[in-house]
PDB file of C-alpha atoms in Angstrom:
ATOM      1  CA  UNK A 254     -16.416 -22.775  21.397  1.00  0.00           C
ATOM      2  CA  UNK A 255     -16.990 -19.366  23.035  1.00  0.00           C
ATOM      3  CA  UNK A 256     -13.367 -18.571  23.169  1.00  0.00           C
ATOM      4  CA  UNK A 257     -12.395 -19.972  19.346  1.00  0.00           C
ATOM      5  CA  UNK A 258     -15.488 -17.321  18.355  1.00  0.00           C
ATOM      6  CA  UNK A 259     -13.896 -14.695  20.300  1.00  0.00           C
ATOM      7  CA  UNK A 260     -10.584 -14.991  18.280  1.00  0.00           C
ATOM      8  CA  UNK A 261     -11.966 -15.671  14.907  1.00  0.00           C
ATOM      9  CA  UNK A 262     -13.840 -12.188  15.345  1.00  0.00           C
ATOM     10  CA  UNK A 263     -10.863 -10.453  16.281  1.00  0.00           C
ATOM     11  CA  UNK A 264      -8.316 -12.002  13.719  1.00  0.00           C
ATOM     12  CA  UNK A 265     -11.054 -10.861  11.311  1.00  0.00           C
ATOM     13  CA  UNK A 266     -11.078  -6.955  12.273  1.00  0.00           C
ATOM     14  CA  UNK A 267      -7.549  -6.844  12.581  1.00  0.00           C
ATOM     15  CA  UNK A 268      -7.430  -8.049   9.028  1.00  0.00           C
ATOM     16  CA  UNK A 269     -10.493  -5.854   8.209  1.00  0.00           C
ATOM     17  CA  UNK A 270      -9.087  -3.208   9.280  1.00  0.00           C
ATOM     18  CA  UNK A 271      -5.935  -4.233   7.889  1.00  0.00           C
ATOM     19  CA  UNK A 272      -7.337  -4.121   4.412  1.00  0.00           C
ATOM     20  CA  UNK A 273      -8.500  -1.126   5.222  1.00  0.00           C
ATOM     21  CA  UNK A 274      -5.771   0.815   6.003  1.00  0.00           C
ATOM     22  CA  UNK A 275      -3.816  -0.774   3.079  1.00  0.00           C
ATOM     23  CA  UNK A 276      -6.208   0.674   0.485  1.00  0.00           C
ATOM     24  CA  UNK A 277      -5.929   3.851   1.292  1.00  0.00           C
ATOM     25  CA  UNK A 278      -9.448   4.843   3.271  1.00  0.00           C
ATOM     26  CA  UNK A 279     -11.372   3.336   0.138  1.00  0.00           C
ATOM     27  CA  UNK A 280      -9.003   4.147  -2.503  1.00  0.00           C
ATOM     28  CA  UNK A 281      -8.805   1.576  -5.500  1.00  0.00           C
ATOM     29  CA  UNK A 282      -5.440  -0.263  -5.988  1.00  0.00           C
ATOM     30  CA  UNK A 283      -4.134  -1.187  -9.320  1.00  0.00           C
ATOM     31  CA  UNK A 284      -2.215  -4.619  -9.226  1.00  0.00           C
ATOM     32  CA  UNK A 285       1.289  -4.116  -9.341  1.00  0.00           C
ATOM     33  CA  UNK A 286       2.147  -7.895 -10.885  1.00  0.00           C
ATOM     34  CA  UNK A 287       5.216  -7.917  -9.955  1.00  0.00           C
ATOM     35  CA  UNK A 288       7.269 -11.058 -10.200  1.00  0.00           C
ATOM     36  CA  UNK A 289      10.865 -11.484  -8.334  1.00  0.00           C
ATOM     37  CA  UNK A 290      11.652 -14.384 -10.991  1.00  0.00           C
ATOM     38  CA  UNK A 291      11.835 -11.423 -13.457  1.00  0.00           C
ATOM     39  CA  UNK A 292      15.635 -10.603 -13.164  1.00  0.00           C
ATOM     40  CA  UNK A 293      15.430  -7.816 -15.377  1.00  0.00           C
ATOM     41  CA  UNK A 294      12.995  -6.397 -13.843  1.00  0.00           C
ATOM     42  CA  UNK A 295      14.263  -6.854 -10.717  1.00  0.00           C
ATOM     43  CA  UNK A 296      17.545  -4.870 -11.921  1.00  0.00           C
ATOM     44  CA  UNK A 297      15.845  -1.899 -13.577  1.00  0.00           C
ATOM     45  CA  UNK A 298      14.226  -1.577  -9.891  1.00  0.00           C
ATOM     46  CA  UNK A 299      17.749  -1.863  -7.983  1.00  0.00           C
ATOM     47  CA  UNK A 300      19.014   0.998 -10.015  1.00  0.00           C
ATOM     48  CA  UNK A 301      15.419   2.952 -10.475  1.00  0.00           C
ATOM     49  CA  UNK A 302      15.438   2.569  -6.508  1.00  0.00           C
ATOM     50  CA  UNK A 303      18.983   3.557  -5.877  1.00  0.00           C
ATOM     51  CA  UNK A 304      18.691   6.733  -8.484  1.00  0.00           C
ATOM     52  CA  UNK A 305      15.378   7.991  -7.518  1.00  0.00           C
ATOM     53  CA  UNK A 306      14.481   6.895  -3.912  1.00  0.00           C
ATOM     54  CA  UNK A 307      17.763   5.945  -1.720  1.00  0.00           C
ATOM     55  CA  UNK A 308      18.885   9.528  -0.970  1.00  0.00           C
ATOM     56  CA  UNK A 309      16.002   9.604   0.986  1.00  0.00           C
ATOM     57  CA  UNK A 310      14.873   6.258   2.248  1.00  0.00           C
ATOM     58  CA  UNK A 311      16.970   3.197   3.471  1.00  0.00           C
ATOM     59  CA  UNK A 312      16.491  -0.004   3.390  1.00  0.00           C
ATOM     60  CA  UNK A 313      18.952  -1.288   5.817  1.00  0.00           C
ATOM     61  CA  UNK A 314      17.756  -4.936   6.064  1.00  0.00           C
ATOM     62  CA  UNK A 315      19.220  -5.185   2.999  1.00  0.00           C
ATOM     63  CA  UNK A 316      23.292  -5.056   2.065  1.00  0.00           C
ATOM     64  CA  UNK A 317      25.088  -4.694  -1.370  1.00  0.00           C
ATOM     65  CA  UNK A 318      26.588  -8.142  -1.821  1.00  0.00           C
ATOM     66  CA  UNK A 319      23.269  -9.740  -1.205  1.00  0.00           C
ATOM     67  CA  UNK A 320      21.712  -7.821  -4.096  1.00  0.00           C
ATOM     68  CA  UNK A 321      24.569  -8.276  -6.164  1.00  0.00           C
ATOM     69  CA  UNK A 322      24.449 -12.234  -5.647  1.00  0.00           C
ATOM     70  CA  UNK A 323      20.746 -12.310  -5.939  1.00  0.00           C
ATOM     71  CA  UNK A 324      20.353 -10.433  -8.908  1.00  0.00           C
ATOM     72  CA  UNK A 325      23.624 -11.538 -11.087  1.00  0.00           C
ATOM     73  CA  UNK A 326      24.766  -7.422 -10.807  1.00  0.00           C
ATOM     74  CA  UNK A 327      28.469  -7.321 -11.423  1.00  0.00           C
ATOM     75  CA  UNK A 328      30.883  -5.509  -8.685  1.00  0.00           C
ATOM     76  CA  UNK A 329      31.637  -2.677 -11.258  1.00  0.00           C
ATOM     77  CA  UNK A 330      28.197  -1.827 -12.411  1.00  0.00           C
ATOM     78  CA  UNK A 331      27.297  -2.243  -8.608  1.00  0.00           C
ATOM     79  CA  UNK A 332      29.574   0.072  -7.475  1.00  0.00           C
ATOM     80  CA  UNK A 333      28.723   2.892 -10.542  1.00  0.00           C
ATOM     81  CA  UNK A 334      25.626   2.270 -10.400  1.00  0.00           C
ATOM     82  CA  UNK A 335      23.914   1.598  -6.582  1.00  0.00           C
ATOM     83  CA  UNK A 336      26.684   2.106  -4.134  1.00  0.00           C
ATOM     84  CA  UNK A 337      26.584   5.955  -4.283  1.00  0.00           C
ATOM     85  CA  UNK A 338      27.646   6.281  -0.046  1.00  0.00           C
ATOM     86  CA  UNK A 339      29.063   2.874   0.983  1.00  0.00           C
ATOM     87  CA  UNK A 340      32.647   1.828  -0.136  1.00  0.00           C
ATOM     88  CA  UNK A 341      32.211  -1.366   1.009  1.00  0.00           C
ATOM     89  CA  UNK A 342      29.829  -4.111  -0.614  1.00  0.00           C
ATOM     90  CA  UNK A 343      29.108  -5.616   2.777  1.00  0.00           C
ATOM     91  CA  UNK A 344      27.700  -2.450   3.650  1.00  0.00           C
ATOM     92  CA  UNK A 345      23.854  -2.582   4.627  1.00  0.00           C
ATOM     93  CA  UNK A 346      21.858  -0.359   2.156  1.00  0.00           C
ATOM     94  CA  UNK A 347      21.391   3.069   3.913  1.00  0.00           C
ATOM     95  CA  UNK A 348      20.073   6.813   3.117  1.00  0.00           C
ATOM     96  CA  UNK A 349      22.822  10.012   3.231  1.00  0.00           C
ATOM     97  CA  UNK A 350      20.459  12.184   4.426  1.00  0.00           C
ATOM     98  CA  UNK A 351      20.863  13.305   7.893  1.00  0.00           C
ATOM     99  CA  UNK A 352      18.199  12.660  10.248  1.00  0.00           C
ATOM    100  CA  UNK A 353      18.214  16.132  11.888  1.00  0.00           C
ATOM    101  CA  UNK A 354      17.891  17.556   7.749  1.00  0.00           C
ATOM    102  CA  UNK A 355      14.878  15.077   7.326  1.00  0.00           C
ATOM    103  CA  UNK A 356      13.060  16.495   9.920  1.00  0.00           C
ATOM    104  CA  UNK A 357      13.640  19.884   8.948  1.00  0.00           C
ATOM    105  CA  UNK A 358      12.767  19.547   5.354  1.00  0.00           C
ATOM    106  CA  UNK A 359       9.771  17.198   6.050  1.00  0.00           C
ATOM    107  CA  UNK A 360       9.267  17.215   9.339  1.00  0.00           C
ATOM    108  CA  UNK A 361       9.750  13.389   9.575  1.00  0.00           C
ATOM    109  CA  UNK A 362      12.174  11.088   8.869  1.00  0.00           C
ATOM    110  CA  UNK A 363      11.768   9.079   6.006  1.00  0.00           C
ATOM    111  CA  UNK A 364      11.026   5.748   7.184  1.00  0.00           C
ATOM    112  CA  UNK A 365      12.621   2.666   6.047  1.00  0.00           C
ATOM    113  CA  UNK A 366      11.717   0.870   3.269  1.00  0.00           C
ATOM    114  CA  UNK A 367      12.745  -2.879   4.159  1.00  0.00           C
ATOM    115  CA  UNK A 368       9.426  -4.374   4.802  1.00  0.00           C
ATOM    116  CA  UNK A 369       7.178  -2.021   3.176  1.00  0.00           C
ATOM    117  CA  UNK A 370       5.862  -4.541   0.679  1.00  0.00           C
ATOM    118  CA  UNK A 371       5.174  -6.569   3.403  1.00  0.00           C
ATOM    119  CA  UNK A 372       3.777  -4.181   5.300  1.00  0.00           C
ATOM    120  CA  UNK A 373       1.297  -2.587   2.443  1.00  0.00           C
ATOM    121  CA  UNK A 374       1.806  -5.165   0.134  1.00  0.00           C
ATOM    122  CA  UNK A 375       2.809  -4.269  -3.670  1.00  0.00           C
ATOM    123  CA  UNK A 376      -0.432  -2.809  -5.398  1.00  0.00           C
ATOM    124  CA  UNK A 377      -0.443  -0.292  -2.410  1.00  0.00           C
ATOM    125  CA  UNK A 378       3.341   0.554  -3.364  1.00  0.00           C
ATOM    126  CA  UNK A 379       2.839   0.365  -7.207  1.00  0.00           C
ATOM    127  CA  UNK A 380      -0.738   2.431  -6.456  1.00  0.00           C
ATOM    128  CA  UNK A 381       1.402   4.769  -4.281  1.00  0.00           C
ATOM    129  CA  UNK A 382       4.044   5.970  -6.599  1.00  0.00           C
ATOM    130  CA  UNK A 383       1.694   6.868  -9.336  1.00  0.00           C
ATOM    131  CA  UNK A 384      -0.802   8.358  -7.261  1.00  0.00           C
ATOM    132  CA  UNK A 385       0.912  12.235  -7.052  1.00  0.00           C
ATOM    133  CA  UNK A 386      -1.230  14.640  -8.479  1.00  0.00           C
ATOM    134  CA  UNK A 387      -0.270  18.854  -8.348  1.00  0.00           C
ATOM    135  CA  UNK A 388      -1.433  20.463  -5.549  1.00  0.00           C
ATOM    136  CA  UNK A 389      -0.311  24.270  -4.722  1.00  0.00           C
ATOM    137  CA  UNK A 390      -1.592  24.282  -1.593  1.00  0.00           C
ATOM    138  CA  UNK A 391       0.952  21.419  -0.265  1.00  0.00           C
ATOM    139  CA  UNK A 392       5.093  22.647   0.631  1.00  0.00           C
ATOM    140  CA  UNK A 393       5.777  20.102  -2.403  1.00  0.00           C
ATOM    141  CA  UNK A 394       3.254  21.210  -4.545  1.00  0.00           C
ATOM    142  CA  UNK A 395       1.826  17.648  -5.055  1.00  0.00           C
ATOM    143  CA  UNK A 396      -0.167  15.486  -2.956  1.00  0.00           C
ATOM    144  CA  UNK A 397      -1.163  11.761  -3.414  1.00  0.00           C
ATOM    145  CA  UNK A 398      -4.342   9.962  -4.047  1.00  0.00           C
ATOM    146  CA  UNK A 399      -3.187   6.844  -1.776  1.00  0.00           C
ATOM    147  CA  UNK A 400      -1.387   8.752   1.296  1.00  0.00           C
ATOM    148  CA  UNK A 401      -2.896  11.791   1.569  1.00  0.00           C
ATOM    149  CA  UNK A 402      -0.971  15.039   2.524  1.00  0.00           C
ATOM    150  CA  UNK A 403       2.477  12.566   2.547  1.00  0.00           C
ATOM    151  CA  UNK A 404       5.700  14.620   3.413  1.00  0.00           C
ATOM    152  CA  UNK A 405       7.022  13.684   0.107  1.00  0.00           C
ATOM    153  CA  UNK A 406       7.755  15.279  -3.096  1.00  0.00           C
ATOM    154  CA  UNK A 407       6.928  12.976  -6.159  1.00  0.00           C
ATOM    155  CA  UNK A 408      10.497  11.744  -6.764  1.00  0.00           C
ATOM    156  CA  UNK A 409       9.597  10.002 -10.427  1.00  0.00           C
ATOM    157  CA  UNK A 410       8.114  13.418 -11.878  1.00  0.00           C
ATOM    158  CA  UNK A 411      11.590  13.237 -14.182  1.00  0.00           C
ATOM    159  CA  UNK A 412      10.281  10.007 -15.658  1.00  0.00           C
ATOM    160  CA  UNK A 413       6.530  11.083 -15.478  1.00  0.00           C
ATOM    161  CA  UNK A 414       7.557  13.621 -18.184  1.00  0.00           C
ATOM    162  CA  UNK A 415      10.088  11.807 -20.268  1.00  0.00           C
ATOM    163  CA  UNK A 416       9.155   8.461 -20.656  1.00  0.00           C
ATOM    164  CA  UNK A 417       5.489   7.744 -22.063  1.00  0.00           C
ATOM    165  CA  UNK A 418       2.499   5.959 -19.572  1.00  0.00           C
ATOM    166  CA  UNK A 419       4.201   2.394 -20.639  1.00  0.00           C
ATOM    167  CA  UNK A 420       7.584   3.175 -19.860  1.00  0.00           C
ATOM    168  CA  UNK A 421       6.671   4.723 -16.948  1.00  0.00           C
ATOM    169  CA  UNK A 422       4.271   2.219 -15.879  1.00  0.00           C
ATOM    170  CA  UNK A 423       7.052  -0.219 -16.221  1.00  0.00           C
ATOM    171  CA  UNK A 424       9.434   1.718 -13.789  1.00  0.00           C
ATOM    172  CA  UNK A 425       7.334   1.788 -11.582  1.00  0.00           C
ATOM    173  CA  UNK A 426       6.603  -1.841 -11.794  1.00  0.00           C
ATOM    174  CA  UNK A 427      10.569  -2.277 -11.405  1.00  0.00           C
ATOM    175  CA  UNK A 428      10.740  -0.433  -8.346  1.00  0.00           C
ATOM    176  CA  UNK A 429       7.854  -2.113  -6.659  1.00  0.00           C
ATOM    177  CA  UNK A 430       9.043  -5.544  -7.983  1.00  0.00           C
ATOM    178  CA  UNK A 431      11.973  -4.529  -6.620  1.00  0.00           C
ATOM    179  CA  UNK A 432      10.980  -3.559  -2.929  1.00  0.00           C
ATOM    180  CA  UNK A 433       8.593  -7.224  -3.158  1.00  0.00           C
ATOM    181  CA  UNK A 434      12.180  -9.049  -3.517  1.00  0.00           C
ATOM    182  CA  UNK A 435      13.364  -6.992  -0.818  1.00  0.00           C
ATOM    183  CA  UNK A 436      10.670  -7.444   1.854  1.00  0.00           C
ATOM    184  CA  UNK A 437      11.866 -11.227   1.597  1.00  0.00           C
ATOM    185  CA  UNK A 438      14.754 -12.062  -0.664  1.00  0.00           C
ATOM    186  CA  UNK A 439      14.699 -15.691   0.331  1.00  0.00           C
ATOM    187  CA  UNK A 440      11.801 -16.023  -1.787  1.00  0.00           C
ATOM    188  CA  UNK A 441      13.917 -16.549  -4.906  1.00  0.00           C
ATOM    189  CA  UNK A 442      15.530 -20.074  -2.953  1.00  0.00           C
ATOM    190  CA  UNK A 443      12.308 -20.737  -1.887  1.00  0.00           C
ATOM    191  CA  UNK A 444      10.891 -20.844  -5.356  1.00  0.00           C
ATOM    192  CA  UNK A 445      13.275 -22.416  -6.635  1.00  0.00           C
ATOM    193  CA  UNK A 446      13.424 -25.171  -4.428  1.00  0.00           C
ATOM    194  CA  UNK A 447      10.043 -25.484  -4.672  1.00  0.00           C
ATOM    195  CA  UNK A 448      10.343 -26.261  -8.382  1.00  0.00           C
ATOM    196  CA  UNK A 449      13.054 -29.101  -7.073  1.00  0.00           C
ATOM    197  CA  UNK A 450      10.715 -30.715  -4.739  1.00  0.00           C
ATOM    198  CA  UNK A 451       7.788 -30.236  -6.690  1.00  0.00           C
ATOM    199  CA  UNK A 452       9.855 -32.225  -9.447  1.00  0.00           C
ATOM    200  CA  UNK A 453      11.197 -34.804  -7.196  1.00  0.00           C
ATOM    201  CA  UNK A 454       7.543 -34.999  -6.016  1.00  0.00           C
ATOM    202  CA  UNK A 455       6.511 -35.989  -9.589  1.00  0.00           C
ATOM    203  CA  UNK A 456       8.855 -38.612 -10.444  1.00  0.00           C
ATOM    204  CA  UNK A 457       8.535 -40.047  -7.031  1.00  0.00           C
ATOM    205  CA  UNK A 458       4.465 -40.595  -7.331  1.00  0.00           C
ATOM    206  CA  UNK A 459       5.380 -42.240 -11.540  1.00  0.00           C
ATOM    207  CA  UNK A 460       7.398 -44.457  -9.752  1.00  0.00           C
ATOM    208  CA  UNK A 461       5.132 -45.184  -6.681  1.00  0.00           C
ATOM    209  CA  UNK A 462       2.605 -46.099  -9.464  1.00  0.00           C
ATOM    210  CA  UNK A 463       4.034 -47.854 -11.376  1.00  0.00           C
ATOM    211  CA  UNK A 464       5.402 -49.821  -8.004  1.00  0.00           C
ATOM    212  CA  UNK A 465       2.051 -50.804  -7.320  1.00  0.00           C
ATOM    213  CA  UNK A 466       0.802 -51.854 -10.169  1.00  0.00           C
ATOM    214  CA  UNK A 467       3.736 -54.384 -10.537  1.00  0.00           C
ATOM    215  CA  UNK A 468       2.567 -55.416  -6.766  1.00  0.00           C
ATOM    216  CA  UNK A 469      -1.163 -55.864  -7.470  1.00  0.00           C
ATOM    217  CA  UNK A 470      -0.308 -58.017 -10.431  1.00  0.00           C
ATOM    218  CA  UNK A 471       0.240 -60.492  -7.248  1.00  0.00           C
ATOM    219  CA  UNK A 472      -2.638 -59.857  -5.686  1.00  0.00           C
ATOM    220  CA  UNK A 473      -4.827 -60.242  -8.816  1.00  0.00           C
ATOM    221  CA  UNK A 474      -3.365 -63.165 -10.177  1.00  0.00           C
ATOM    222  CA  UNK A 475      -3.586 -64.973  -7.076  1.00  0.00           C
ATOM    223  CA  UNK A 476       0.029 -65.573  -6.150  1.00  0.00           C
ATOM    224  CA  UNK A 477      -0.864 -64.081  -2.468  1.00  0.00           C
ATOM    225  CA  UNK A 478      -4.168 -65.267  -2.178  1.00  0.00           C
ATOM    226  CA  UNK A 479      -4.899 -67.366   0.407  1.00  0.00           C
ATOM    227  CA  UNK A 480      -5.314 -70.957  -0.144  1.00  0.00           C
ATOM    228  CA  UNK A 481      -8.669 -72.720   0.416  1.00  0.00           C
TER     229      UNK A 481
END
């Protein structure tokens, strides 16, 4: 008993602590509801992602032809539109910029973005991204409510000034969906065979049912009762 207390209290402050962490030292985080069902969506984030954020980050779990199956992208808009330093669609999905540049320009290199959703989980990313706010006294001139003093410029000002709060909202949306679907493409089978079973599931109980009923007919009407 002592020992099952012991590791209930400590799987609770890791996931205290956990929490935590993930919202930003008290910060509140908007929900991101994003949904990898949404292909659309999950497009407009592939090439929101690949246009704004790739030419810094990576996301080399990840490779062309998996994205491009996954998300019904044809090979030509693929290649005009996300493979912008890979010739080949096997390639995994990395950033151009040099790691000896990222350190000098931010003095990190930008990590990897694979399992960030998992990681922070998707109203932390979707919180994230809108958080910048200008601040002169950073080498960027913003900062960010979420990750404070982050060695990164806000790369969706473009869009923060073009498109109105909805729009923009819903690029940002995109690109979190996005990075969800990432974190754990196999998601998308697993849904959908979870639909199958869930079906099979269904007509298997009507059946059971109705199975039994024809059985306890029997049972009620005497034909297996046992004689006196």
């Amino acid at each position: 008993m002592k020992t099952f207390l012991t590791t209930f209290s400590t799987i609770a402050a890791i996931l205290i602590s956990f929490n935590v962490n993930a919202a930003g030292a008290g910060v509140h985080l908007e929900s991101a509801n994003t949904d990898i069902t949404d292909e659309a969506s999950l497009q407009r984030g592939a090439k929101s992602f690949m246009n704004n954020c790739s030419g810094c980050h990576s996301i080399e779990l990840m490779r062309y032809n998996r994205i491009a199956k996954d998300l019904n992208i044809d090979d030509a808009d693929m290649a005009k539109n996300l493979m912008f330093n890979a010739e080949k669609t096997g390639s995994t999905i990395f950033s151009s910029m040099p790691e000896k540049g990222a350190k000098e320009w931010f003095g990190t290199t930008p990590p990897d973005l694979s399992l960030t959703a998992r990681a922070r989980g998707t109203d932390w990313i979707y919180t994230y991204l809108k958080g910048f706010y200008a601040d002169d006294t950073r080498p960027y001139g913003v900062n960010n409510h979420v990750l404070v003093n982050a060695s990164m410029p806000d790369a969706l000002w473009q869009s923060k000034q073009d498109k109105t709060v909805q729009e923009f909202n819903r690029e940002v949306r995109d690109i979190t969906n996005f990075l969800d679907y990432v974190a754990e493409p196999v998601k998308l089978i697993r849904y959908e065979i979870g639909a199958k079973v869930l079906g099979f599931l269904f007509i298997l109980f009507i059946l059971s049912y109705l199975l039994k009923k024809e059985y306890w007919k029997d049972v009620k009407y005497g034909k297996w009762r046992a004689k006196d």
